[in-house]
Amino acid sequence: IISDNPKQSSRVPVFIKVLDVNDNAPEFAMFYETFVCENAKAEQLIQTLSAVDKDDSYGGHQFSFSLAPEAASSSNFTLQDNRGE
């Protein structure tokens, strides 16, 4: 608090209790080993990925995935978010 009058300012200790610490990193729901056949068609679904987080979440966990930069610059693969379906 900024004040020209020292009588209008005060200091108090504040204690914050952290209820949830992210001690578990998100991880894939299972081990994925994906193979792509050479005759796969364009727009064909190759793999569906899922992730889990063992930390409690009141509103549910939301995850996003992205291709590595070297793959993102190629038009050979794309990711599509199915919104948990």
Short mmCIF file of N, CA, C and O in Angstrom, two decimals:
data_model
loop_
_atom_site.label_atom_id
_atom_site.label_comp_id
_atom_site.label_asym_id
_atom_site.label_seq_id
_atom_site.Cartn_x
_atom_site.Cartn_y
_atom_site.Cartn_z
N ILE A 1 0.86 -1.17 0.00
CA ILE A 1 0.00 0.00 0.00
C ILE A 1 0.90 1.22 0.00
O ILE A 1 1.79 1.35 0.83
N ILE A 2 0.66 2.12 -0.92
CA ILE A 2 1.43 3.36 -0.99
C ILE A 2 0.56 4.47 -0.46
O ILE A 2 -0.56 4.68 -0.91
N SER A 3 1.10 5.20 0.52
CA SER A 3 0.33 6.27 1.13
C SER A 3 1.29 7.35 1.59
O SER A 3 2.40 7.06 2.04
N ASP A 4 0.85 8.60 1.47
CA ASP A 4 1.67 9.70 1.97
C ASP A 4 1.58 9.81 3.49
O ASP A 4 2.41 10.43 4.12
N ASN A 5 0.57 9.18 4.04
CA ASN A 5 0.35 9.26 5.48
C ASN A 5 0.66 7.89 6.10
O ASN A 5 -0.07 6.93 5.90
N PRO A 6 1.76 7.80 6.90
CA PRO A 6 2.13 6.51 7.48
C PRO A 6 1.06 5.92 8.40
O PRO A 6 1.01 4.72 8.61
N LYS A 7 0.17 6.72 8.92
CA LYS A 7 -0.89 6.22 9.80
C LYS A 7 -1.95 5.45 9.01
O LYS A 7 -2.74 4.72 9.58
N GLN A 8 -1.98 5.59 7.68
CA GLN A 8 -2.97 4.90 6.85
C GLN A 8 -2.40 3.63 6.20
O GLN A 8 -3.01 3.08 5.32
N SER A 9 -1.27 3.20 6.63
CA SER A 9 -0.70 1.98 6.09
C SER A 9 -0.39 1.02 7.22
O SER A 9 -0.20 1.42 8.37
N SER A 10 -0.37 -0.27 6.89
CA SER A 10 -0.07 -1.28 7.90
C SER A 10 0.56 -2.48 7.22
O SER A 10 0.45 -2.66 6.02
N ARG A 11 1.17 -3.30 8.02
CA ARG A 11 1.77 -4.54 7.54
C ARG A 11 1.26 -5.67 8.42
O ARG A 11 1.20 -5.54 9.63
N VAL A 12 0.88 -6.75 7.78
CA VAL A 12 0.42 -7.93 8.51
C VAL A 12 1.01 -9.17 7.86
O VAL A 12 1.15 -9.23 6.64
N PRO A 13 1.37 -10.16 8.66
CA PRO A 13 1.84 -11.41 8.06
C PRO A 13 0.67 -12.18 7.46
O PRO A 13 -0.43 -12.18 8.00
N VAL A 14 0.91 -12.82 6.32
CA VAL A 14 -0.10 -13.63 5.66
C VAL A 14 0.48 -15.02 5.45
O VAL A 14 1.59 -15.16 4.95
N PHE A 15 -0.26 -16.03 5.84
CA PHE A 15 0.17 -17.40 5.67
C PHE A 15 -0.70 -18.06 4.61
O PHE A 15 -1.93 -17.98 4.67
N ILE A 16 -0.08 -18.71 3.65
CA ILE A 16 -0.80 -19.35 2.56
C ILE A 16 -0.57 -20.85 2.66
O ILE A 16 0.57 -21.31 2.73
N LYS A 17 -1.65 -21.59 2.67
CA LYS A 17 -1.56 -23.05 2.70
C LYS A 17 -1.86 -23.57 1.29
O LYS A 17 -2.93 -23.34 0.75
N VAL A 18 -0.92 -24.27 0.70
CA VAL A 18 -1.09 -24.85 -0.63
C VAL A 18 -1.77 -26.20 -0.46
O VAL A 18 -1.27 -27.10 0.22
N LEU A 19 -2.96 -26.35 -1.05
CA LEU A 19 -3.74 -27.56 -0.89
C LEU A 19 -3.39 -28.65 -1.90
O LEU A 19 -3.56 -29.81 -1.63
N ASP A 20 -2.94 -28.26 -3.08
CA ASP A 20 -2.65 -29.24 -4.11
C ASP A 20 -1.32 -28.90 -4.76
O ASP A 20 -1.16 -27.82 -5.30
N VAL A 21 -0.40 -29.80 -4.68
CA VAL A 21 0.90 -29.62 -5.32
C VAL A 21 0.98 -30.61 -6.47
O VAL A 21 0.63 -31.78 -6.33
N ASN A 22 1.40 -30.14 -7.61
CA ASN A 22 1.49 -31.02 -8.77
C ASN A 22 2.72 -31.91 -8.63
O ASN A 22 3.77 -31.65 -9.20
N ASP A 23 2.57 -32.96 -7.85
CA ASP A 23 3.70 -33.86 -7.63
C ASP A 23 3.70 -35.04 -8.60
O ASP A 23 4.62 -35.83 -8.62
N ASN A 24 2.65 -35.17 -9.40
CA ASN A 24 2.59 -36.20 -10.42
C ASN A 24 2.45 -35.54 -11.79
O ASN A 24 1.47 -34.87 -12.05
N ALA A 25 3.44 -35.73 -12.61
CA ALA A 25 3.39 -35.16 -13.96
C ALA A 25 2.40 -35.95 -14.82
O ALA A 25 2.22 -37.15 -14.62
N PRO A 26 1.75 -35.29 -15.77
CA PRO A 26 0.87 -36.04 -16.69
C PRO A 26 1.69 -37.07 -17.46
O PRO A 26 2.87 -36.89 -17.71
N GLU A 27 1.03 -38.15 -17.82
CA GLU A 27 1.70 -39.21 -18.58
C GLU A 27 0.70 -39.85 -19.52
O GLU A 27 -0.51 -39.72 -19.36
N PHE A 28 1.21 -40.55 -20.52
CA PHE A 28 0.32 -41.28 -21.41
C PHE A 28 -0.43 -42.34 -20.63
O PHE A 28 0.11 -42.93 -19.68
N ALA A 29 -1.67 -42.61 -21.00
CA ALA A 29 -2.50 -43.58 -20.29
C ALA A 29 -1.95 -45.00 -20.44
O ALA A 29 -2.22 -45.86 -19.60
N MET A 30 -1.19 -45.24 -21.49
CA MET A 30 -0.60 -46.55 -21.73
C MET A 30 0.63 -46.38 -22.62
O MET A 30 0.91 -45.29 -23.10
N PHE A 31 1.36 -47.44 -22.84
CA PHE A 31 2.50 -47.41 -23.75
C PHE A 31 1.96 -47.48 -25.18
O PHE A 31 1.14 -48.34 -25.50
N TYR A 32 2.40 -46.55 -26.01
CA TYR A 32 1.96 -46.52 -27.41
C TYR A 32 3.13 -46.88 -28.31
O TYR A 32 4.20 -46.29 -28.20
N GLU A 33 2.92 -47.82 -29.19
CA GLU A 33 3.89 -48.15 -30.23
C GLU A 33 3.10 -48.16 -31.53
O GLU A 33 2.27 -49.04 -31.76
N THR A 34 3.33 -47.17 -32.36
CA THR A 34 2.50 -46.95 -33.54
C THR A 34 3.27 -47.28 -34.81
O THR A 34 4.43 -46.90 -34.95
N PHE A 35 2.62 -47.95 -35.71
CA PHE A 35 3.19 -48.27 -37.01
C PHE A 35 2.27 -47.71 -38.09
O PHE A 35 1.06 -47.73 -37.95
N VAL A 36 2.86 -47.21 -39.15
CA VAL A 36 2.09 -46.68 -40.27
C VAL A 36 2.42 -47.51 -41.50
O VAL A 36 3.59 -47.63 -41.88
N CYS A 37 1.40 -48.09 -42.12
CA CYS A 37 1.62 -48.87 -43.34
C CYS A 37 1.90 -47.92 -44.51
O CYS A 37 1.36 -46.82 -44.57
N GLU A 38 2.70 -48.36 -45.41
CA GLU A 38 3.06 -47.51 -46.55
C GLU A 38 1.88 -47.22 -47.47
O GLU A 38 1.89 -46.25 -48.21
N ASN A 39 0.83 -48.04 -47.40
CA ASN A 39 -0.33 -47.78 -48.25
C ASN A 39 -1.47 -47.12 -47.45
O ASN A 39 -2.63 -47.17 -47.87
N ALA A 40 -1.15 -46.48 -46.32
CA ALA A 40 -2.17 -45.76 -45.54
C ALA A 40 -2.74 -44.62 -46.38
O ALA A 40 -2.02 -43.96 -47.14
N LYS A 41 -4.04 -44.43 -46.28
CA LYS A 41 -4.71 -43.40 -47.07
C LYS A 41 -4.63 -42.05 -46.38
O LYS A 41 -4.54 -41.97 -45.15
N ALA A 42 -4.69 -40.98 -47.17
CA ALA A 42 -4.72 -39.62 -46.61
C ALA A 42 -5.94 -39.48 -45.71
O ALA A 42 -6.99 -40.06 -45.98
N GLU A 43 -5.79 -38.75 -44.62
CA GLU A 43 -6.86 -38.51 -43.64
C GLU A 43 -7.24 -39.75 -42.83
O GLU A 43 -8.21 -39.74 -42.09
N GLN A 44 -6.49 -40.83 -42.96
CA GLN A 44 -6.77 -42.06 -42.20
C GLN A 44 -6.32 -41.88 -40.76
O GLN A 44 -5.24 -41.38 -40.50
N LEU A 45 -7.15 -42.30 -39.80
CA LEU A 45 -6.78 -42.26 -38.39
C LEU A 45 -5.70 -43.30 -38.15
O LEU A 45 -5.88 -44.48 -38.47
N ILE A 46 -4.60 -42.87 -37.58
CA ILE A 46 -3.48 -43.78 -37.33
C ILE A 46 -3.44 -44.20 -35.86
O ILE A 46 -3.28 -45.37 -35.54
N GLN A 47 -3.60 -43.25 -34.94
CA GLN A 47 -3.48 -43.55 -33.52
C GLN A 47 -4.30 -42.55 -32.71
O GLN A 47 -4.36 -41.38 -33.05
N THR A 48 -4.93 -43.02 -31.65
CA THR A 48 -5.61 -42.16 -30.70
C THR A 48 -4.81 -42.19 -29.40
O THR A 48 -4.49 -43.27 -28.89
N LEU A 49 -4.46 -41.01 -28.88
CA LEU A 49 -3.66 -40.91 -27.67
C LEU A 49 -4.51 -40.44 -26.50
O LEU A 49 -5.48 -39.69 -26.69
N SER A 50 -4.15 -40.88 -25.32
CA SER A 50 -4.84 -40.45 -24.12
C SER A 50 -3.79 -40.25 -23.02
O SER A 50 -2.78 -40.95 -22.99
N ALA A 51 -4.06 -39.29 -22.13
CA ALA A 51 -3.14 -39.01 -21.04
C ALA A 51 -3.89 -39.01 -19.72
O ALA A 51 -5.11 -38.84 -19.68
N VAL A 52 -3.17 -39.22 -18.64
CA VAL A 52 -3.75 -39.20 -17.29
C VAL A 52 -2.84 -38.37 -16.39
O VAL A 52 -1.66 -38.20 -16.65
N ASP A 53 -3.42 -37.85 -15.32
CA ASP A 53 -2.67 -37.13 -14.30
C ASP A 53 -3.20 -37.61 -12.96
O ASP A 53 -4.39 -37.52 -12.68
N LYS A 54 -2.33 -38.17 -12.14
CA LYS A 54 -2.75 -38.77 -10.88
C LYS A 54 -3.08 -37.73 -9.81
O LYS A 54 -3.56 -38.08 -8.74
N ASP A 55 -2.81 -36.45 -10.08
CA ASP A 55 -3.20 -35.40 -9.14
C ASP A 55 -4.70 -35.20 -9.20
O ASP A 55 -5.31 -35.28 -10.26
N ASP A 56 -5.29 -34.91 -8.05
CA ASP A 56 -6.73 -34.61 -8.02
C ASP A 56 -7.01 -33.32 -8.75
O ASP A 56 -6.23 -32.38 -8.70
N SER A 57 -8.12 -33.28 -9.43
CA SER A 57 -8.56 -32.07 -10.11
C SER A 57 -10.06 -31.96 -9.97
O SER A 57 -10.79 -32.86 -10.33
N TYR A 58 -10.53 -30.84 -9.43
CA TYR A 58 -11.96 -30.65 -9.23
C TYR A 58 -12.70 -30.50 -10.55
O TYR A 58 -13.81 -30.96 -10.70
N GLY A 59 -12.08 -29.84 -11.51
CA GLY A 59 -12.75 -29.60 -12.79
C GLY A 59 -12.36 -30.58 -13.87
O GLY A 59 -12.75 -30.42 -15.02
N GLY A 60 -11.59 -31.60 -13.54
CA GLY A 60 -11.11 -32.53 -14.55
C GLY A 60 -9.86 -32.00 -15.23
O GLY A 60 -9.59 -30.81 -15.24
N HIS A 61 -9.07 -32.88 -15.75
CA HIS A 61 -7.83 -32.50 -16.41
C HIS A 61 -8.08 -32.29 -17.90
O HIS A 61 -8.86 -32.99 -18.52
N GLN A 62 -7.39 -31.32 -18.45
CA GLN A 62 -7.44 -31.09 -19.89
C GLN A 62 -6.01 -31.14 -20.42
O GLN A 62 -5.12 -30.53 -19.85
N PHE A 63 -5.81 -31.88 -21.46
CA PHE A 63 -4.49 -32.06 -22.04
C PHE A 63 -4.49 -31.58 -23.48
O PHE A 63 -5.52 -31.60 -24.15
N SER A 64 -3.33 -31.17 -23.93
CA SER A 64 -3.18 -30.86 -25.35
C SER A 64 -1.89 -31.51 -25.83
O SER A 64 -0.95 -31.69 -25.07
N PHE A 65 -1.89 -31.90 -27.07
CA PHE A 65 -0.75 -32.55 -27.68
C PHE A 65 -0.31 -31.73 -28.87
O PHE A 65 -1.12 -31.03 -29.49
N SER A 66 0.96 -31.82 -29.21
CA SER A 66 1.46 -31.14 -30.40
C SER A 66 2.56 -31.98 -31.01
O SER A 66 3.21 -32.78 -30.33
N LEU A 67 2.74 -31.81 -32.29
CA LEU A 67 3.81 -32.50 -32.99
C LEU A 67 5.14 -31.82 -32.69
O LEU A 67 5.18 -30.61 -32.44
N ALA A 68 6.20 -32.58 -32.71
CA ALA A 68 7.54 -32.01 -32.56
C ALA A 68 7.76 -31.00 -33.69
O ALA A 68 7.20 -31.16 -34.77
N PRO A 69 8.55 -29.95 -33.46
CA PRO A 69 8.73 -28.90 -34.47
C PRO A 69 9.13 -29.44 -35.85
O PRO A 69 8.63 -28.98 -36.86
N GLU A 70 9.98 -30.44 -35.88
CA GLU A 70 10.41 -30.98 -37.18
C GLU A 70 9.28 -31.70 -37.90
O GLU A 70 9.22 -31.72 -39.11
N ALA A 71 8.35 -32.28 -37.17
CA ALA A 71 7.19 -32.95 -37.78
C ALA A 71 6.08 -31.95 -38.10
O ALA A 71 5.33 -32.13 -39.04
N ALA A 72 5.99 -30.88 -37.31
CA ALA A 72 4.93 -29.89 -37.52
C ALA A 72 5.13 -29.13 -38.83
O ALA A 72 4.17 -28.67 -39.44
N SER A 73 6.37 -29.02 -39.28
CA SER A 73 6.63 -28.30 -40.53
C SER A 73 6.33 -29.16 -41.76
O SER A 73 6.31 -28.68 -42.87
N SER A 74 6.09 -30.44 -41.55
CA SER A 74 5.76 -31.35 -42.64
C SER A 74 4.25 -31.50 -42.73
O SER A 74 3.55 -31.48 -41.74
N SER A 75 3.73 -31.67 -43.92
CA SER A 75 2.29 -31.86 -44.09
C SER A 75 1.91 -33.34 -44.09
O SER A 75 0.77 -33.69 -44.37
N ASN A 76 2.85 -34.21 -43.75
CA ASN A 76 2.58 -35.65 -43.77
C ASN A 76 1.72 -36.13 -42.60
O ASN A 76 1.04 -37.13 -42.70
N PHE A 77 1.80 -35.41 -41.46
CA PHE A 77 1.05 -35.81 -40.28
C PHE A 77 0.34 -34.60 -39.68
O PHE A 77 0.85 -33.50 -39.70
N THR A 78 -0.84 -34.84 -39.13
CA THR A 78 -1.58 -33.79 -38.44
C THR A 78 -2.16 -34.37 -37.15
O THR A 78 -2.32 -35.58 -37.02
N LEU A 79 -2.47 -33.49 -36.22
CA LEU A 79 -3.15 -33.88 -34.99
C LEU A 79 -4.54 -33.28 -34.99
O LEU A 79 -4.74 -32.17 -35.47
N GLN A 80 -5.49 -34.02 -34.45
CA GLN A 80 -6.85 -33.52 -34.34
C GLN A 80 -7.33 -33.78 -32.93
O GLN A 80 -7.22 -34.89 -32.42
N ASP A 81 -7.86 -32.76 -32.27
CA ASP A 81 -8.40 -32.88 -30.93
C ASP A 81 -9.83 -33.41 -31.01
O ASP A 81 -10.69 -32.77 -31.62
N ASN A 82 -10.08 -34.57 -30.42
CA ASN A 82 -11.43 -35.12 -30.47
C ASN A 82 -12.24 -34.74 -29.23
O ASN A 82 -13.31 -35.29 -28.99
N ARG A 83 -11.72 -33.84 -28.42
CA ARG A 83 -12.42 -33.31 -27.23
C ARG A 83 -12.88 -34.41 -26.28
O ARG A 83 -13.97 -34.36 -25.74
N GLY A 84 -12.03 -35.42 -26.10
CA GLY A 84 -12.33 -36.48 -25.15
C GLY A 84 -13.31 -37.53 -25.62
O GLY A 84 -13.75 -38.37 -24.86
N GLU A 85 -13.69 -37.51 -26.88
CA GLU A 85 -14.66 -38.49 -27.40
C GLU A 85 -13.99 -39.78 -27.74
O GLU A 85 -12.89 -39.88 -28.12
#
